PDB file of C-alpha atoms in Angstrom:
ATOM      1  CA  UNK A 233      -0.006  -0.011   0.009  1.00 81.00           C
ATOM      2  CA  UNK A 234       2.907   2.281   0.776  1.00 83.00           C
ATOM      3  CA  UNK A 235       4.186   2.057  -2.787  1.00 88.00           C
ATOM      4  CA  UNK A 236       0.792   2.766  -4.305  1.00 87.00           C
ATOM      5  CA  UNK A 237       0.334   5.769  -1.903  1.00 86.00           C
ATOM      6  CA  UNK A 238       3.763   7.130  -2.800  1.00 89.00           C
ATOM      7  CA  UNK A 239       2.995   6.874  -6.505  1.00 89.00           C
ATOM      8  CA  UNK A 240      -0.385   8.712  -5.971  1.00 89.00           C
ATOM      9  CA  UNK A 241       1.148  11.222  -3.600  1.00 89.00           C
ATOM     10  CA  UNK A 242       3.838  12.219  -6.038  1.00 90.00           C
ATOM     11  CA  UNK A 243       1.369  12.610  -8.899  1.00 91.00           C
ATOM     12  CA  UNK A 244      -1.205  14.473  -6.883  1.00 90.00           C
ATOM     13  CA  UNK A 245       1.452  16.844  -5.369  1.00 90.00           C
ATOM     14  CA  UNK A 246       2.445  17.769  -8.919  1.00 90.00           C
ATOM     15  CA  UNK A 247      -1.204  18.593  -9.676  1.00 92.00           C
ATOM     16  CA  UNK A 248      -1.356  20.852  -6.571  1.00 93.00           C
ATOM     17  CA  UNK A 249       1.799  22.838  -7.426  1.00 91.00           C
ATOM     18  CA  UNK A 250      -0.358  25.683  -8.793  1.00 88.00           C
ATOM     19  CA  UNK A 251      -2.346  26.035  -5.585  1.00 95.00           C
ATOM     20  CA  UNK A 252      -0.898  28.391  -2.947  1.00 96.00           C
ATOM     21  CA  UNK A 253      -0.182  26.221   0.072  1.00 93.00           C
ATOM     22  CA  UNK A 254      -0.339  23.082  -1.865  1.00 92.00           C
ATOM     23  CA  UNK A 255      -2.501  20.427  -0.241  1.00 90.00           C
ATOM     24  CA  UNK A 256      -3.600  22.706   2.648  1.00 92.00           C
ATOM     25  CA  UNK A 257      -4.552  25.405   0.242  1.00 95.00           C
ATOM     26  CA  UNK A 258      -6.556  22.992  -1.828  1.00 95.00           C
ATOM     27  CA  UNK A 259      -8.417  21.761   1.285  1.00 93.00           C
ATOM     28  CA  UNK A 260      -9.294  25.318   2.225  1.00 95.00           C
ATOM     29  CA  UNK A 261     -10.573  26.084  -1.267  1.00 96.00           C
ATOM     30  CA  UNK A 262     -12.507  22.797  -1.300  1.00 94.00           C
ATOM     31  CA  UNK A 263     -14.133  23.669   2.034  1.00 94.00           C
ATOM     32  CA  UNK A 264     -15.070  27.164   0.640  1.00 94.00           C
ATOM     33  CA  UNK A 265     -16.485  25.531  -2.516  1.00 95.00           C
ATOM     34  CA  UNK A 266     -18.653  23.345  -0.356  1.00 92.00           C
ATOM     35  CA  UNK A 267     -19.578  26.259   1.865  1.00 89.00           C
ATOM     36  CA  UNK A 268     -18.183  24.660   4.984  1.00 87.00           C
ATOM     37  CA  UNK A 269     -15.062  26.825   5.412  1.00 82.00           C
ATOM     38  CA  UNK A 270     -16.436  29.129   8.145  1.00 87.00           C
ATOM     39  CA  UNK A 271     -13.877  31.271   9.844  1.00 88.00           C
ATOM     40  CA  UNK A 272     -10.110  30.965   9.799  1.00 90.00           C
ATOM     41  CA  UNK A 273     -10.209  29.659  13.355  1.00 90.00           C
ATOM     42  CA  UNK A 274     -12.775  26.978  12.318  1.00 89.00           C
ATOM     43  CA  UNK A 275     -10.555  26.050   9.367  1.00 90.00           C
ATOM     44  CA  UNK A 276      -7.470  25.827  11.545  1.00 90.00           C
ATOM     45  CA  UNK A 277      -9.223  23.549  14.022  1.00 89.00           C
ATOM     46  CA  UNK A 278     -10.748  21.375  11.336  1.00 87.00           C
ATOM     47  CA  UNK A 279      -7.423  20.862   9.591  1.00 86.00           C
ATOM     48  CA  UNK A 280      -5.230  20.639  12.726  1.00 86.00           C
ATOM     49  CA  UNK A 281      -3.267  23.774  11.729  1.00 88.00           C
ATOM     50  CA  UNK A 282      -1.930  26.521  13.951  1.00 90.00           C
ATOM     51  CA  UNK A 283      -4.132  29.664  13.707  1.00 92.00           C
ATOM     52  CA  UNK A 284      -1.166  31.800  12.632  1.00 94.00           C
ATOM     53  CA  UNK A 285      -0.336  29.306   9.872  1.00 93.00           C
ATOM     54  CA  UNK A 286      -3.947  29.386   8.650  1.00 94.00           C
ATOM     55  CA  UNK A 287      -3.942  33.199   8.637  1.00 94.00           C
ATOM     56  CA  UNK A 288      -0.936  33.235   6.315  1.00 96.00           C
ATOM     57  CA  UNK A 289      -2.413  30.534   4.161  1.00 96.00           C
ATOM     58  CA  UNK A 290      -5.749  32.401   3.756  1.00 96.00           C
ATOM     59  CA  UNK A 291      -3.732  35.616   3.110  1.00 97.00           C
ATOM     60  CA  UNK A 292      -1.951  33.807   0.253  1.00 97.00           C
ATOM     61  CA  UNK A 293      -5.117  32.348  -1.144  1.00 97.00           C
ATOM     62  CA  UNK A 294      -6.886  35.726  -0.955  1.00 97.00           C
ATOM     63  CA  UNK A 295      -3.868  37.382  -2.552  1.00 97.00           C
ATOM     64  CA  UNK A 296      -4.146  34.993  -5.465  1.00 97.00           C
ATOM     65  CA  UNK A 297      -7.852  35.851  -5.839  1.00 97.00           C
ATOM     66  CA  UNK A 298      -9.023  32.374  -4.901  1.00 98.00           C
ATOM     67  CA  UNK A 299     -10.922  33.175  -1.681  1.00 97.00           C
ATOM     68  CA  UNK A 300     -12.287  36.196   0.109  1.00 96.00           C
ATOM     69  CA  UNK A 301     -12.917  37.094   3.760  1.00 95.00           C
ATOM     70  CA  UNK A 302     -16.485  38.360   4.188  1.00 93.00           C
ATOM     71  CA  UNK A 303     -18.523  39.495   7.167  1.00 90.00           C
ATOM     72  CA  UNK A 304     -20.461  36.597   8.617  1.00 86.00           C
ATOM     73  CA  UNK A 305     -24.189  37.405   8.050  1.00 85.00           C
ATOM     74  CA  UNK A 306     -25.033  35.829  11.408  1.00 85.00           C
ATOM     75  CA  UNK A 307     -22.388  37.651  13.380  1.00 84.00           C
ATOM     76  CA  UNK A 308     -20.806  40.659  11.710  1.00 84.00           C
ATOM     77  CA  UNK A 309     -17.792  40.522  14.102  1.00 86.00           C
ATOM     78  CA  UNK A 310     -16.653  37.320  12.418  1.00 87.00           C
ATOM     79  CA  UNK A 311     -15.257  36.837   8.940  1.00 90.00           C
ATOM     80  CA  UNK A 312     -16.014  33.738   6.875  1.00 92.00           C
ATOM     81  CA  UNK A 313     -13.930  32.371   4.021  1.00 94.00           C
ATOM     82  CA  UNK A 314     -15.746  32.200   0.697  1.00 95.00           C
ATOM     83  CA  UNK A 315     -14.557  30.965  -2.686  1.00 96.00           C
ATOM     84  CA  UNK A 316     -14.273  33.381  -5.595  1.00 97.00           C
ATOM     85  CA  UNK A 317     -15.125  32.492  -9.209  1.00 98.00           C
ATOM     86  CA  UNK A 318     -11.419  32.178  -9.894  1.00 98.00           C
ATOM     87  CA  UNK A 319     -11.046  29.875  -6.887  1.00 97.00           C
ATOM     88  CA  UNK A 320     -13.947  27.710  -8.089  1.00 97.00           C
ATOM     89  CA  UNK A 321     -12.445  27.433 -11.539  1.00 97.00           C
ATOM     90  CA  UNK A 322      -9.053  26.381 -10.042  1.00 97.00           C
ATOM     91  CA  UNK A 323     -10.741  23.848  -7.795  1.00 97.00           C
ATOM     92  CA  UNK A 324     -12.728  22.345 -10.756  1.00 97.00           C
ATOM     93  CA  UNK A 325      -9.435  22.118 -12.793  1.00 96.00           C
ATOM     94  CA  UNK A 326      -7.605  20.459  -9.889  1.00 95.00           C
ATOM     95  CA  UNK A 327     -10.508  17.999  -9.334  1.00 94.00           C
ATOM     96  CA  UNK A 328     -10.313  17.047 -12.978  1.00 95.00           C
ATOM     97  CA  UNK A 329      -6.591  16.505 -12.913  1.00 95.00           C
ATOM     98  CA  UNK A 330      -6.828  14.547  -9.667  1.00 93.00           C
ATOM     99  CA  UNK A 331      -9.417  12.190 -11.243  1.00 93.00           C
ATOM    100  CA  UNK A 332      -6.892  11.703 -14.134  1.00 94.00           C
ATOM    101  CA  UNK A 333      -4.198  10.771 -11.532  1.00 93.00           C
ATOM    102  CA  UNK A 334      -6.605   8.299  -9.985  1.00 92.00           C
ATOM    103  CA  UNK A 335      -7.487   6.770 -13.360  1.00 92.00           C
ATOM    104  CA  UNK A 336      -3.777   6.457 -14.212  1.00 93.00           C
ATOM    105  CA  UNK A 337      -2.977   4.836 -10.866  1.00 92.00           C
ATOM    106  CA  UNK A 338      -5.793   2.395 -11.258  1.00 94.00           C
ATOM    107  CA  UNK A 339      -5.471   1.825 -14.970  1.00 94.00           C
ATOM    108  CA  UNK A 340      -4.297  -1.786 -14.640  1.00 95.00           C
ATOM    109  CA  UNK A 341      -7.697  -2.614 -13.064  1.00 95.00           C
ATOM    110  CA  UNK A 342     -10.925  -3.070 -15.011  1.00 96.00           C
ATOM    111  CA  UNK A 343     -13.732  -0.581 -14.382  1.00 93.00           C
ATOM    112  CA  UNK A 344     -15.381  -3.177 -12.093  1.00 96.00           C
ATOM    113  CA  UNK A 345     -12.227  -3.814 -10.211  1.00 96.00           C
ATOM    114  CA  UNK A 346     -11.686  -0.114  -9.756  1.00 92.00           C
ATOM    115  CA  UNK A 347     -15.169   0.321  -8.288  1.00 93.00           C
ATOM    116  CA  UNK A 348     -14.677  -2.631  -5.930  1.00 95.00           C
ATOM    117  CA  UNK A 349     -11.234  -1.334  -4.922  1.00 92.00           C
ATOM    118  CA  UNK A 350     -12.523   2.199  -4.176  1.00 90.00           C
ATOM    119  CA  UNK A 351     -15.481   0.779  -2.183  1.00 94.00           C
ATOM    120  CA  UNK A 352     -13.242  -1.482  -0.084  1.00 94.00           C
ATOM    121  CA  UNK A 353     -10.599   1.294   0.369  1.00 91.00           C
ATOM    122  CA  UNK A 354     -13.362   3.507   1.576  1.00 90.00           C
ATOM    123  CA  UNK A 355     -14.375   0.897   4.188  1.00 93.00           C
ATOM    124  CA  UNK A 356     -10.834   0.549   5.317  1.00 92.00           C
ATOM    125  CA  UNK A 357     -10.473   4.310   5.594  1.00 86.00           C
ATOM    126  CA  UNK A 358     -13.664   4.624   7.575  1.00 88.00           C
ATOM    127  CA  UNK A 359     -12.471   1.948   9.949  1.00 89.00           C
ATOM    128  CA  UNK A 360      -9.037   3.556  10.332  1.00 85.00           C
ATOM    129  CA  UNK A 361     -10.686   6.989  10.997  1.00 79.00           C
ATOM    130  CA  UNK A 362     -13.001   5.420  13.626  1.00 86.00           C
ATOM    131  CA  UNK A 363      -9.996   3.944  15.480  1.00 87.00           C
ATOM    132  CA  UNK A 364      -7.632   6.932  14.969  1.00 79.00           C
ATOM    133  CA  UNK A 365      -9.601  10.019  13.915  1.00 73.00           C
ATOM    134  CA  UNK A 366      -7.859  12.345  11.497  1.00 65.00           C
ATOM    135  CA  UNK A 367      -7.816  15.989  12.454  1.00 59.00           C
ATOM    136  CA  UNK A 368      -5.236  16.968   9.813  1.00 56.00           C
ATOM    137  CA  UNK A 369      -5.234  14.999   6.597  1.00 57.00           C
ATOM    138  CA  UNK A 370      -2.229  16.858   5.321  1.00 56.00           C
ATOM    139  CA  UNK A 371      -0.171  15.775   8.306  1.00 58.00           C
ATOM    140  CA  UNK A 372      -1.255  12.136   7.923  1.00 58.00           C
ATOM    141  CA  UNK A 373      -0.202  12.328   4.237  1.00 57.00           C
ATOM    142  CA  UNK A 374       3.235  13.668   5.132  1.00 58.00           C
ATOM    143  CA  UNK A 375       3.611  11.029   7.854  1.00 59.00           C
ATOM    144  CA  UNK A 376       2.777   8.256   5.445  1.00 54.00           C
ATOM    145  CA  UNK A 377       5.022   9.680   2.752  1.00 53.00           C
ATOM    146  CA  UNK A 378       7.895   9.729   5.226  1.00 59.00           C
ATOM    147  CA  UNK A 379       7.236   6.074   6.167  1.00 51.00           C
ATOM    148  CA  UNK A 380       6.997   5.056   2.597  1.00 48.00           C
ATOM    149  CA  UNK A 381      10.248   6.729   1.425  1.00 57.00           C
ATOM    150  CA  UNK A 382      12.909   4.183   0.822  1.00 54.00           C
ATOM    151  CA  UNK A 383      15.644   4.438   3.406  1.00 51.00           C
ATOM    152  CA  UNK A 384      19.197   5.274   2.210  1.00 48.00           C
ATOM    153  CA  UNK A 385      21.689   2.657   3.192  1.00 49.00           C
ATOM    154  CA  UNK A 386      24.248   4.011   5.615  1.00 47.00           C
ATOM    155  CA  UNK A 387      27.508   3.881   3.999  1.00 48.00           C
TER     156      UNK A 387
END
C-alpha cells in the first residue's frame, strides 16, 4: 500500500503545485467551494493547523484571488472564508486533474475492479478513522510519505 500511496502522492502533489499552500490550500478552497469553510479559526481547528499558519495561508489564497474574507451574516464581528469564481475554476481544474491521476494509478484494473477497490478502500479508511480520527489529513499524508520513502543505506 505504501508504494501505491507514494505513487499517488507524487502525482497528486504535482497537480497541486499551482495552488498556494499546496494540499492545505486545496483543502481550504474545497471547504469554501462546499460552503463549509467558516472562519479561519474553524478552518485551523478542522485541519489541525496553527491559527497563525492558517492566517498566512488564507492571506496567500486571498492574494491569489481564490478566496475572500467576508463578514459573517449571522455575526458581523466574524469573517467567513468564501470561494471566488477564480477559486472555483481552479478547484474544478484540480478536481479534474486529480481524477486523471486516480485513473492512471488504477489503470491496470478493470472498471469493475476499480469500483470494488474504491469501495473497499473507503471501508478501510472509515475503519481507520474510527480507530484513529484524523484532524489533519495533510499531516497524515506527510507522515505516510515519510514512512513510505525508501531508506538510504548508511555507507
